[in-house]
PDB file of C-alpha atoms in Angstrom:
ATOM      1  CA  MET A   1     -14.372  -1.855  19.944  1.00 69.00           C
ATOM      2  CA  HIS A   2     -13.340   1.740  19.360  1.00 89.00           C
ATOM      3  CA  TYR A   3     -10.656   1.940  16.674  1.00 96.00           C
ATOM      4  CA  LYS A   4      -8.135   4.761  16.952  1.00 98.00           C
ATOM      5  CA  HIS A   5      -5.742   4.229  14.032  1.00 98.00           C
ATOM      6  CA  ILE A   6      -6.663   2.688  10.668  1.00 98.00           C
ATOM      7  CA  LEU A   7      -4.194   1.533   8.020  1.00 98.00           C
ATOM      8  CA  LEU A   8      -5.608   2.020   4.513  1.00 98.00           C
ATOM      9  CA  PRO A   9      -3.561   0.223   1.833  1.00 96.00           C
ATOM     10  CA  ASN A  10      -4.213   1.802  -1.567  1.00 94.00           C
ATOM     11  CA  ASP A  11      -3.072   0.842  -5.062  1.00 89.00           C
ATOM     12  CA  GLY A  12      -4.842   3.607  -6.967  1.00 88.00           C
ATOM     13  CA  SER A  13      -7.548   1.299  -8.336  1.00 87.00           C
ATOM     14  CA  GLU A  14     -11.237   2.170  -8.442  1.00 88.00           C
ATOM     15  CA  LEU A  15     -11.978  -0.300  -5.652  1.00 88.00           C
ATOM     16  CA  SER A  16      -9.235   1.268  -3.510  1.00 92.00           C
ATOM     17  CA  ARG A  17     -10.970   4.619  -4.053  1.00 94.00           C
ATOM     18  CA  LYS A  18     -14.186   3.073  -2.733  1.00 94.00           C
ATOM     19  CA  ALA A  19     -12.268   1.746   0.298  1.00 96.00           C
ATOM     20  CA  GLU A  20     -10.866   5.264   0.791  1.00 97.00           C
ATOM     21  CA  LYS A  21     -14.373   6.752   0.904  1.00 97.00           C
ATOM     22  CA  GLU A  22     -15.617   4.059   3.307  1.00 97.00           C
ATOM     23  CA  CYS A  23     -12.550   4.485   5.512  1.00 98.00           C
ATOM     24  CA  THR A  24     -12.907   8.269   5.580  1.00 98.00           C
ATOM     25  CA  ALA A  25     -16.557   8.049   6.653  1.00 98.00           C
ATOM     26  CA  PHE A  26     -15.749   5.388   9.259  1.00 97.00           C
ATOM     27  CA  ALA A  27     -12.777   7.332  10.656  1.00 98.00           C
ATOM     28  CA  LYS A  28     -14.793  10.542  10.763  1.00 97.00           C
ATOM     29  CA  SER A  29     -17.600   8.848  12.713  1.00 96.00           C
ATOM     30  CA  THR A  30     -15.212   7.274  15.241  1.00 96.00           C
ATOM     31  CA  GLY A  31     -12.549   9.988  15.490  1.00 97.00           C
ATOM     32  CA  ALA A  32      -9.852   7.582  14.252  1.00 98.00           C
ATOM     33  CA  LYS A  33      -6.646   8.596  12.505  1.00 98.00           C
ATOM     34  CA  VAL A  34      -5.870   7.115   9.062  1.00 98.00           C
ATOM     35  CA  THR A  35      -2.506   6.138   7.596  1.00 98.00           C
ATOM     36  CA  VAL A  36      -2.670   5.576   3.837  1.00 98.00           C
ATOM     37  CA  LEU A  37      -0.130   3.054   2.528  1.00 97.00           C
ATOM     38  CA  HIS A  38       1.107   2.273  -0.965  1.00 96.00           C
ATOM     39  CA  VAL A  39       3.543  -0.554  -1.633  1.00 94.00           C
ATOM     40  CA  VAL A  40       5.978  -0.100  -4.522  1.00 93.00           C
ATOM     41  CA  SER A  41       7.372  -3.394  -5.805  1.00 87.00           C
ATOM     42  CA  HIS A  42      11.089  -3.769  -6.258  1.00 81.00           C
ATOM     43  CA  PHE A  43      12.033  -3.659  -9.932  1.00 77.00           C
ATOM     44  CA  HIS A  44      14.039  -6.690 -10.988  1.00 70.00           C
ATOM     45  CA  LEU A  45      15.621  -6.412 -14.409  1.00 67.00           C
ATOM     46  CA  SER A  46      15.813  -9.703 -16.278  1.00 67.00           C
ATOM     47  CA  MET A  47      18.903  -9.666 -18.420  1.00 64.00           C
ATOM     48  CA  GLN A  48      21.570 -12.182 -19.184  1.00 63.00           C
ATOM     49  CA  PRO A  49      24.596 -11.614 -16.933  1.00 61.00           C
ATOM     50  CA  TRP A  50      26.848 -11.149 -19.937  1.00 62.00           C
ATOM     51  CA  GLY A  51      24.486  -8.590 -21.506  1.00 66.00           C
ATOM     52  CA  ALA A  52      25.566  -5.622 -19.400  1.00 70.00           C
ATOM     53  CA  PRO A  53      27.627  -4.966 -16.279  1.00 76.00           C
ATOM     54  CA  ARG A  54      25.812  -5.470 -12.952  1.00 74.00           C
ATOM     55  CA  SER A  55      26.294  -1.776 -12.184  1.00 80.00           C
ATOM     56  CA  VAL A  56      24.097  -0.932 -15.205  1.00 80.00           C
ATOM     57  CA  HIS A  57      21.375  -3.309 -13.978  1.00 71.00           C
ATOM     58  CA  THR A  58      21.545  -1.815 -10.485  1.00 81.00           C
ATOM     59  CA  LYS A  59      21.327   1.749 -11.821  1.00 84.00           C
ATOM     60  CA  ILE A  60      18.263   0.957 -13.974  1.00 82.00           C
ATOM     61  CA  GLU A  61      16.540  -0.878 -11.106  1.00 81.00           C
ATOM     62  CA  LYS A  62      17.251   1.963  -8.666  1.00 85.00           C
ATOM     63  CA  GLU A  63      15.975   4.633 -11.092  1.00 88.00           C
ATOM     64  CA  HIS A  64      12.779   2.650 -11.709  1.00 84.00           C
ATOM     65  CA  GLU A  65      12.122   2.312  -7.971  1.00 88.00           C
ATOM     66  CA  GLU A  66      12.776   6.037  -7.439  1.00 92.00           C
ATOM     67  CA  ASP A  67      10.358   6.958 -10.265  1.00 93.00           C
ATOM     68  CA  ALA A  68       7.703   4.563  -8.952  1.00 91.00           C
ATOM     69  CA  THR A  69       8.173   5.856  -5.399  1.00 94.00           C
ATOM     70  CA  ASN A  70       7.852   9.490  -6.541  1.00 95.00           C
ATOM     71  CA  ALA A  71       4.643   8.679  -8.453  1.00 95.00           C
ATOM     72  CA  ALA A  72       3.308   6.820  -5.409  1.00 96.00           C
ATOM     73  CA  GLN A  73       4.139   9.780  -3.137  1.00 97.00           C
ATOM     74  CA  LYS A  74       2.086  12.081  -5.391  1.00 97.00           C
ATOM     75  CA  MET A  75      -0.850   9.657  -5.341  1.00 97.00           C
ATOM     76  CA  ILE A  76      -0.672   9.260  -1.552  1.00 98.00           C
ATOM     77  CA  SER A  77      -0.446  13.047  -1.084  1.00 98.00           C
ATOM     78  CA  ALA A  78      -3.650  13.500  -3.105  1.00 97.00           C
ATOM     79  CA  ILE A  79      -5.436  10.830  -1.059  1.00 98.00           C
ATOM     80  CA  THR A  80      -4.295  12.229   2.292  1.00 98.00           C
ATOM     81  CA  ALA A  81      -5.398  15.716   1.195  1.00 98.00           C
ATOM     82  CA  ARG A  82      -8.906  14.400   0.360  1.00 98.00           C
ATOM     83  CA  ILE A  83      -9.157  12.613   3.712  1.00 98.00           C
ATOM     84  CA  LYS A  84      -7.873  15.637   5.667  1.00 98.00           C
ATOM     85  CA  ALA A  85     -10.405  17.819   3.830  1.00 98.00           C
ATOM     86  CA  GLU A  86     -13.094  15.708   5.534  1.00 98.00           C
ATOM     87  CA  GLY A  87     -11.678  16.618   8.935  1.00 98.00           C
ATOM     88  CA  VAL A  88      -9.881  13.314   9.543  1.00 98.00           C
ATOM     89  CA  LYS A  89      -6.282  13.117  10.789  1.00 98.00           C
ATOM     90  CA  CYS A  90      -4.264  11.393   8.088  1.00 98.00           C
ATOM     91  CA  ASP A  91      -0.677  10.458   7.211  1.00 98.00           C
ATOM     92  CA  GLY A  92       0.751   8.877   4.078  1.00 98.00           C
ATOM     93  CA  LEU A  93       3.333   6.150   3.771  1.00 97.00           C
ATOM     94  CA  VAL A  94       5.103   4.659   0.745  1.00 97.00           C
ATOM     95  CA  VAL A  95       7.213   1.529   1.207  1.00 96.00           C
ATOM     96  CA  VAL A  96       9.164  -0.627  -1.233  1.00 93.00           C
ATOM     97  CA  GLY A  97       8.981  -4.404  -1.012  1.00 92.00           C
ATOM     98  CA  ASP A  98       8.466  -7.608  -2.964  1.00 88.00           C
ATOM     99  CA  GLN A  99       5.612  -8.954  -0.827  1.00 91.00           C
ATOM    100  CA  PRO A 100       2.837  -6.347  -0.505  1.00 92.00           C
ATOM    101  CA  PHE A 101       0.980  -8.310   2.185  1.00 93.00           C
ATOM    102  CA  GLU A 102       4.120  -8.397   4.380  1.00 96.00           C
ATOM    103  CA  GLU A 103       4.603  -4.645   3.961  1.00 96.00           C
ATOM    104  CA  ILE A 104       0.945  -4.065   4.886  1.00 96.00           C
ATOM    105  CA  VAL A 105       1.144  -6.270   7.995  1.00 97.00           C
ATOM    106  CA  ASN A 106       4.521  -4.800   9.057  1.00 97.00           C
ATOM    107  CA  SER A 107       3.385  -1.208   8.454  1.00 98.00           C
ATOM    108  CA  ALA A 108       0.240  -1.768  10.516  1.00 98.00           C
ATOM    109  CA  GLN A 109       2.390  -3.000  13.412  1.00 97.00           C
ATOM    110  CA  LYS A 110       5.017  -0.241  13.085  1.00 98.00           C
ATOM    111  CA  CYS A 111       2.355   2.482  12.960  1.00 98.00           C
ATOM    112  CA  LYS A 112       0.462   0.887  15.871  1.00 98.00           C
ATOM    113  CA  CYS A 113      -2.726   0.587  13.826  1.00 98.00           C
ATOM    114  CA  ASP A 114      -5.623  -1.257  15.427  1.00 97.00           C
ATOM    115  CA  LEU A 115      -7.557  -1.829  12.173  1.00 98.00           C
ATOM    116  CA  ILE A 116      -6.649  -2.459   8.537  1.00 98.00           C
ATOM    117  CA  MET A 117      -9.319  -1.406   6.041  1.00 97.00           C
ATOM    118  CA  MET A 118      -8.646  -2.523   2.484  1.00 94.00           C
ATOM    119  CA  ALA A 119     -10.250  -3.324  -0.837  1.00 90.00           C
ATOM    120  CA  SER A 120     -11.133  -6.941  -1.547  1.00 85.00           C
ATOM    121  CA  HIS A 121      -8.898  -6.835  -4.619  1.00 72.00           C
ATOM    122  CA  GLY A 122      -7.076  -4.297  -6.774  1.00 57.00           C
ATOM    123  CA  ARG A 123      -5.350  -3.942 -10.087  1.00 52.00           C
ATOM    124  CA  ARG A 124      -4.375  -6.926 -12.160  1.00 50.00           C
ATOM    125  CA  GLY A 125      -1.054  -7.694 -13.800  1.00 45.00           C
ATOM    126  CA  LEU A 126       2.309  -6.047 -13.256  1.00 44.00           C
ATOM    127  CA  ASP A 127       0.797  -2.785 -12.018  1.00 45.00           C
ATOM    128  CA  GLY A 128      -1.247  -4.593  -9.386  1.00 47.00           C
ATOM    129  CA  ILE A 129      -0.368  -4.123  -5.747  1.00 48.00           C
ATOM    130  CA  LEU A 130      -3.424  -5.354  -3.878  1.00 48.00           C
ATOM    131  CA  LEU A 131      -4.645  -8.485  -5.603  1.00 48.00           C
ATOM    132  CA  GLY A 132      -7.325 -10.645  -4.074  1.00 61.00           C
ATOM    133  CA  SER A 133      -4.570 -12.987  -3.003  1.00 76.00           C
ATOM    134  CA  GLU A 134      -2.817 -10.105  -1.195  1.00 84.00           C
ATOM    135  CA  THR A 135      -5.986  -9.336   0.758  1.00 86.00           C
ATOM    136  CA  GLN A 136      -6.276 -13.014   1.652  1.00 87.00           C
ATOM    137  CA  LYS A 137      -2.621 -13.090   2.775  1.00 90.00           C
ATOM    138  CA  VAL A 138      -3.128 -10.018   4.967  1.00 93.00           C
ATOM    139  CA  LEU A 139      -6.150 -11.701   6.565  1.00 92.00           C
ATOM    140  CA  THR A 140      -4.059 -14.812   7.196  1.00 92.00           C
ATOM    141  CA  HIS A 141      -0.889 -13.141   8.507  1.00 95.00           C
ATOM    142  CA  THR A 142      -2.098 -10.338  10.763  1.00 95.00           C
ATOM    143  CA  LYS A 143      -3.523 -10.368  14.267  1.00 95.00           C
ATOM    144  CA  ILE A 144      -4.989  -6.899  13.666  1.00 96.00           C
ATOM    145  CA  PRO A 145      -8.675  -6.834  12.638  1.00 96.00           C
ATOM    146  CA  VAL A 146      -9.215  -6.366   8.884  1.00 96.00           C
ATOM    147  CA  LEU A 147     -12.274  -4.746   7.352  1.00 95.00           C
ATOM    148  CA  VAL A 148     -12.570  -5.692   3.671  1.00 92.00           C
ATOM    149  CA  VAL A 149     -14.430  -3.322   1.328  1.00 92.00           C
ATOM    150  CA  LYS A 150     -16.131  -4.905  -1.685  1.00 85.00           C
TER     151      LYS A 150
END
């Protein structure tokens, strides 16, 4: 099969960097385009309802998501620049959502990708976007072929 458009989810981890290098080499050898994706999780503030007005909660949550999205945009811009420097067509995409695997699967469909190439796992804890379980969920929920980089 000749792949034409690869979705590369990236969480900024070292293993995602390895997946980026593998994807770049693969795309360069096949002439495929790459779309790099980062999923920003919604920020949910846990406070007692009587602690502050809902408008304050909403403002804090919105500001956090905007800050996280801006940081993600900078990271994605750096990655797309590295990939383009290798002579590969590349776009970047940042989406916000609570279920990273759903955003990955949906983005692959929306962008008409015919391959998803991703790390086997990513960061741990609250900063983690692509956990091993997310990779497993992508494998389970997509009809698009997935190449997992270890």
